[in-house]
């Protein structure tokens, strides 16, 4: 009887262990304390300094420096707890499409915003 119970419990542990070892879908990593609202996104305009954009929007998700200046990009995901609020993604999404929320800022050598576009 003990052998039978031991065999059943051992089999149950193996079955449940195999079922739970399935790869879990990983959640996106977010920049901590980086929620942004549409109001804040509207505060930055062409002609402002780069430092203002980073002060309002936080650390960019992606930055590319060129001879002519920099391209700063923030990528977002909608929050569930506040209307028109977005969490900043820590990394650029692997696939960027029409549904991707972003802010893109092009800055010249002197740190002045030359182009500002967003989709939230």
Backbone as numpy.savetxt, mean C-alpha at the origin, in Angstrom:
# Nx Ny Nz CAx CAy CAz Cx Cy Cz
-7.57 -51.55 22.47 -8.38 -50.36 22.47 -7.52 -49.10 22.47
-6.45 -49.12 23.30 -5.57 -47.97 23.37 -4.88 -47.74 22.03
-4.51 -48.84 21.37 -3.85 -48.72 20.06 -4.78 -48.10 19.04
-6.02 -48.49 19.07 -7.01 -47.96 18.14 -7.22 -46.46 18.36
-7.35 -46.05 19.61 -7.50 -44.62 19.92 -6.25 -43.84 19.54
-5.09 -44.41 19.79 -3.84 -43.75 19.43 -3.73 -43.59 17.91
-4.11 -44.62 17.18 -4.05 -44.56 15.71 -5.02 -43.52 15.16
-6.23 -43.47 15.73 -7.23 -42.49 15.29 -6.76 -41.07 15.60
-6.24 -40.84 16.82 -5.77 -39.50 17.15 -4.58 -39.09 16.29
-3.68 -40.02 16.03 -2.54 -39.71 15.17 -3.00 -39.35 13.75
-3.95 -40.09 13.22 -4.49 -39.82 11.89 -5.20 -38.46 11.86
-5.93 -38.17 12.91 -6.64 -36.88 12.97 -5.65 -35.72 12.99
-4.58 -35.86 13.76 -3.56 -34.81 13.81 -2.93 -34.62 12.43
-2.64 -35.68 11.75 -2.04 -35.58 10.41 -3.00 -34.92 9.42
-4.26 -35.29 9.46 -5.25 -34.73 8.53 -5.45 -33.25 8.79
-5.66 -32.88 10.06 -5.87 -31.47 10.39 -4.61 -30.65 10.13
-3.46 -31.24 10.38 -2.19 -30.54 10.11 -2.00 -30.30 8.62
-2.34 -31.26 7.80 -2.21 -31.11 6.36 -3.18 -30.08 5.82
-4.39 -30.03 6.38 -5.38 -29.06 5.92 -4.99 -27.64 6.31
-4.41 -27.46 7.45 -4.08 -26.12 7.91 -2.77 -25.61 7.33
-1.98 -26.46 6.70 -0.71 -26.01 6.15 -0.86 -25.37 4.78
-2.08 -25.23 4.31 -2.35 -24.59 3.03 -1.85 -23.15 3.08
-1.29 -22.67 1.97 -0.76 -21.31 1.95 -1.88 -20.31 2.13
-1.67 -19.40 3.03 -2.67 -18.39 3.31 -2.39 -17.17 2.44
-3.45 -16.49 2.04 -3.31 -15.29 1.22 -2.73 -14.18 2.08
-1.62 -13.64 1.63 -0.99 -12.59 2.43 -1.67 -11.25 2.19
-1.77 -10.48 3.24 -2.39 -9.17 3.17 -1.32 -8.15 2.78
-1.73 -7.07 2.14 -0.78 -6.03 1.78 -0.18 -5.42 3.03
1.08 -5.00 2.92 1.72 -4.27 4.01 1.43 -2.79 3.82
1.15 -2.11 4.92 0.81 -0.70 4.87 1.85 0.11 5.63
2.01 1.35 5.21 2.85 2.26 5.95 2.07 2.64 7.21
2.67 2.49 8.41 1.90 2.78 9.62 1.50 4.25 9.72
0.32 4.48 10.26 -0.20 5.84 10.48 -0.17 6.69 9.22
-0.60 6.13 8.11 -0.51 6.85 6.84 -1.86 6.99 6.14
-2.93 7.00 6.89 -4.25 7.18 6.27 -4.32 8.57 5.64
-4.90 8.63 4.46 -5.04 9.90 3.75 -6.48 10.01 3.27
-6.97 11.24 3.26 -8.32 11.50 2.77 -8.22 12.35 1.52
-9.29 12.43 0.77 -9.34 13.22 -0.45 -9.03 14.68 -0.16
-9.46 15.17 0.99 -9.20 16.55 1.38 -7.69 16.82 1.42
-6.94 15.90 1.98 -5.50 16.07 2.06 -4.85 16.00 0.69
-5.36 15.13 -0.16 -4.82 15.01 -1.51 -5.01 16.30 -2.29
-6.11 17.01 -2.02 -6.38 18.28 -2.71 -5.54 19.43 -2.18
-4.83 19.25 -1.08 -4.01 20.31 -0.51 -2.73 20.55 -1.31
-2.28 19.55 -2.04 -1.03 19.66 -2.81 -1.37 20.08 -4.23
-0.60 21.04 -4.77 -0.85 21.54 -6.13 0.47 21.73 -6.86
0.38 21.88 -8.17 1.57 22.18 -8.96 2.13 23.52 -8.51
3.46 23.61 -8.43 4.11 24.83 -7.97 4.52 24.77 -6.51
3.92 23.83 -5.73 4.32 23.65 -4.34 5.68 22.97 -4.28
6.27 22.98 -3.11 7.56 22.30 -2.91 7.34 20.82 -2.59
8.35 20.04 -2.89 8.32 18.60 -2.63 8.09 18.33 -1.15
8.70 19.12 -0.31 8.60 18.90 1.13 7.16 19.01 1.61
6.37 19.89 0.98 4.95 20.01 1.35 4.21 18.73 0.98
4.47 18.20 -0.21 3.81 16.96 -0.65 4.13 15.82 0.31
5.38 15.69 0.70 5.75 14.62 1.62 5.21 14.85 3.01
5.07 16.10 3.43 4.51 16.40 4.74 3.02 16.04 4.78
2.30 16.31 3.71 0.86 16.03 3.67 0.60 14.55 3.39
1.31 13.98 2.43 1.02 12.62 1.97 1.84 11.54 2.67
2.95 11.90 3.30 3.79 10.92 3.97 4.89 10.41 3.04
5.54 9.37 3.45 6.63 8.77 2.69 6.07 8.10 1.43
6.66 8.38 0.26 6.14 7.77 -0.97 6.33 6.25 -0.99
5.42 5.58 -1.67 5.52 4.14 -1.85 6.67 3.82 -2.79
6.85 4.65 -3.81 7.87 4.41 -4.83 8.50 5.75 -5.20
9.81 5.78 -5.34 10.52 7.01 -5.73 11.57 6.67 -6.76
11.59 7.47 -7.82 12.59 7.28 -8.87 13.26 8.64 -9.10
14.58 8.66 -8.96 15.34 9.89 -9.18 15.97 9.87 -10.56
15.84 10.99 -11.27 16.40 11.14 -12.61 17.27 12.39 -12.63
17.90 12.66 -13.76 18.71 13.87 -13.91 17.85 15.12 -13.80
16.64 15.03 -14.27 15.76 16.21 -14.31 14.99 16.42 -13.00
15.05 15.50 -12.08 14.31 15.63 -10.82 13.91 14.28 -10.28
12.70 14.17 -9.78 12.22 12.93 -9.17 10.77 12.66 -9.55
10.43 11.39 -9.50 9.03 10.96 -9.65 8.67 10.24 -8.36
7.65 10.75 -7.68 7.19 10.17 -6.42 5.80 9.59 -6.65
5.57 8.37 -6.15 4.27 7.73 -6.33 3.82 7.14 -5.00
2.56 7.37 -4.69 1.91 6.79 -3.53 0.80 5.89 -4.07
0.70 4.67 -3.54 -0.36 3.74 -3.93 -1.22 3.47 -2.69
-2.52 3.39 -2.91 -3.46 3.30 -1.81 -4.44 2.15 -1.97
-5.06 1.82 -0.83 -6.17 0.88 -0.79 -7.24 1.50 0.10
-8.48 1.39 -0.29 -9.58 1.99 0.47 -9.69 1.38 1.87
-10.05 2.23 2.82 -10.28 1.75 4.18 -11.75 1.39 4.33
-12.03 0.55 5.31 -13.41 0.14 5.56 -14.04 0.93 6.69
-13.26 1.67 7.44 -13.76 2.33 8.63 -14.05 3.82 8.45
-13.71 4.40 7.30 -13.99 5.81 7.08 -14.21 6.05 5.59
-15.23 6.83 5.26 -15.54 7.13 3.87 -14.46 8.04 3.27
-14.09 7.80 2.03 -13.07 8.58 1.31 -11.73 8.62 2.03
-11.37 7.52 2.66 -10.09 7.40 3.35 -9.33 6.23 2.75
-8.01 6.37 2.68 -7.17 5.36 2.04 -5.93 5.09 2.87
-5.49 3.82 2.85 -4.25 3.43 3.53 -3.15 3.38 2.48
-1.98 3.90 2.83 -0.84 3.90 1.91 -0.18 2.53 1.92
0.01 1.97 0.73 0.68 0.68 0.61 2.19 0.87 0.80
2.83 -0.09 1.45 4.27 -0.01 1.71 5.07 -0.30 0.44
4.51 -1.08 -0.47 5.20 -1.44 -1.71 4.30 -1.21 -2.89
4.93 -0.94 -4.03 4.18 -0.74 -5.27 3.50 -2.05 -5.65
2.22 -2.01 -6.02 1.52 -3.24 -6.40 2.18 -3.89 -7.62
2.13 -5.20 -7.67 2.73 -5.92 -8.80 1.99 -5.63 -10.10
0.69 -5.35 -9.98 -0.12 -5.05 -11.17 -0.86 -3.74 -10.95
-0.59 -2.77 -11.80 -1.27 -1.48 -11.72 -2.25 -1.41 -12.88
-3.54 -1.22 -12.56 -4.57 -1.15 -13.60 -5.49 0.05 -13.35
-6.63 0.07 -14.00 -7.55 1.20 -13.90 -8.18 1.35 -12.52
-8.19 0.30 -11.73 -8.81 0.36 -10.41 -7.82 0.76 -9.31
-6.56 0.86 -9.65 -5.53 1.19 -8.66 -5.62 2.66 -8.26
-5.63 2.90 -6.96 -5.67 4.26 -6.43 -4.23 4.73 -6.26
-3.92 5.95 -6.74 -2.55 6.43 -6.68 -2.48 7.96 -6.67
-1.32 8.46 -6.31 -0.96 9.87 -6.48 0.43 9.86 -7.09
0.61 10.63 -8.15 1.90 10.71 -8.82 2.34 12.17 -8.87
3.56 12.43 -8.42 4.11 13.78 -8.37 5.45 13.78 -9.11
5.59 14.71 -10.04 6.86 14.89 -10.74 7.47 16.19 -10.23
8.70 16.10 -9.74 9.39 17.22 -9.11 10.65 17.55 -9.91
10.93 18.85 -10.10 12.14 19.23 -10.82 13.35 19.22 -9.88
14.53 19.62 -10.40 15.77 19.60 -9.63 15.71 20.50 -8.40
14.96 21.57 -8.49 14.89 22.53 -7.39 13.87 22.15 -6.33
13.17 21.05 -6.53 12.20 20.59 -5.55 10.81 21.16 -5.72
10.52 21.70 -6.90 9.20 22.28 -7.18 8.37 21.26 -7.96
7.11 21.10 -7.57 6.23 20.14 -8.22 5.85 20.67 -9.60
6.18 19.91 -10.64 5.85 20.28 -12.02 4.57 19.63 -12.50
4.27 18.43 -12.01 3.06 17.73 -12.41 2.52 16.98 -11.20
1.20 17.08 -11.02 0.55 16.42 -9.90 -0.74 15.78 -10.41
-0.83 14.47 -10.31 -2.05 13.79 -10.74 -2.39 12.70 -9.73
-3.68 12.45 -9.61 -4.11 11.41 -8.68 -5.44 10.82 -9.11
-5.67 9.62 -8.58 -6.93 8.92 -8.79 -7.28 8.23 -7.47
-8.28 8.78 -6.80 -8.71 8.20 -5.52 -10.18 7.84 -5.59
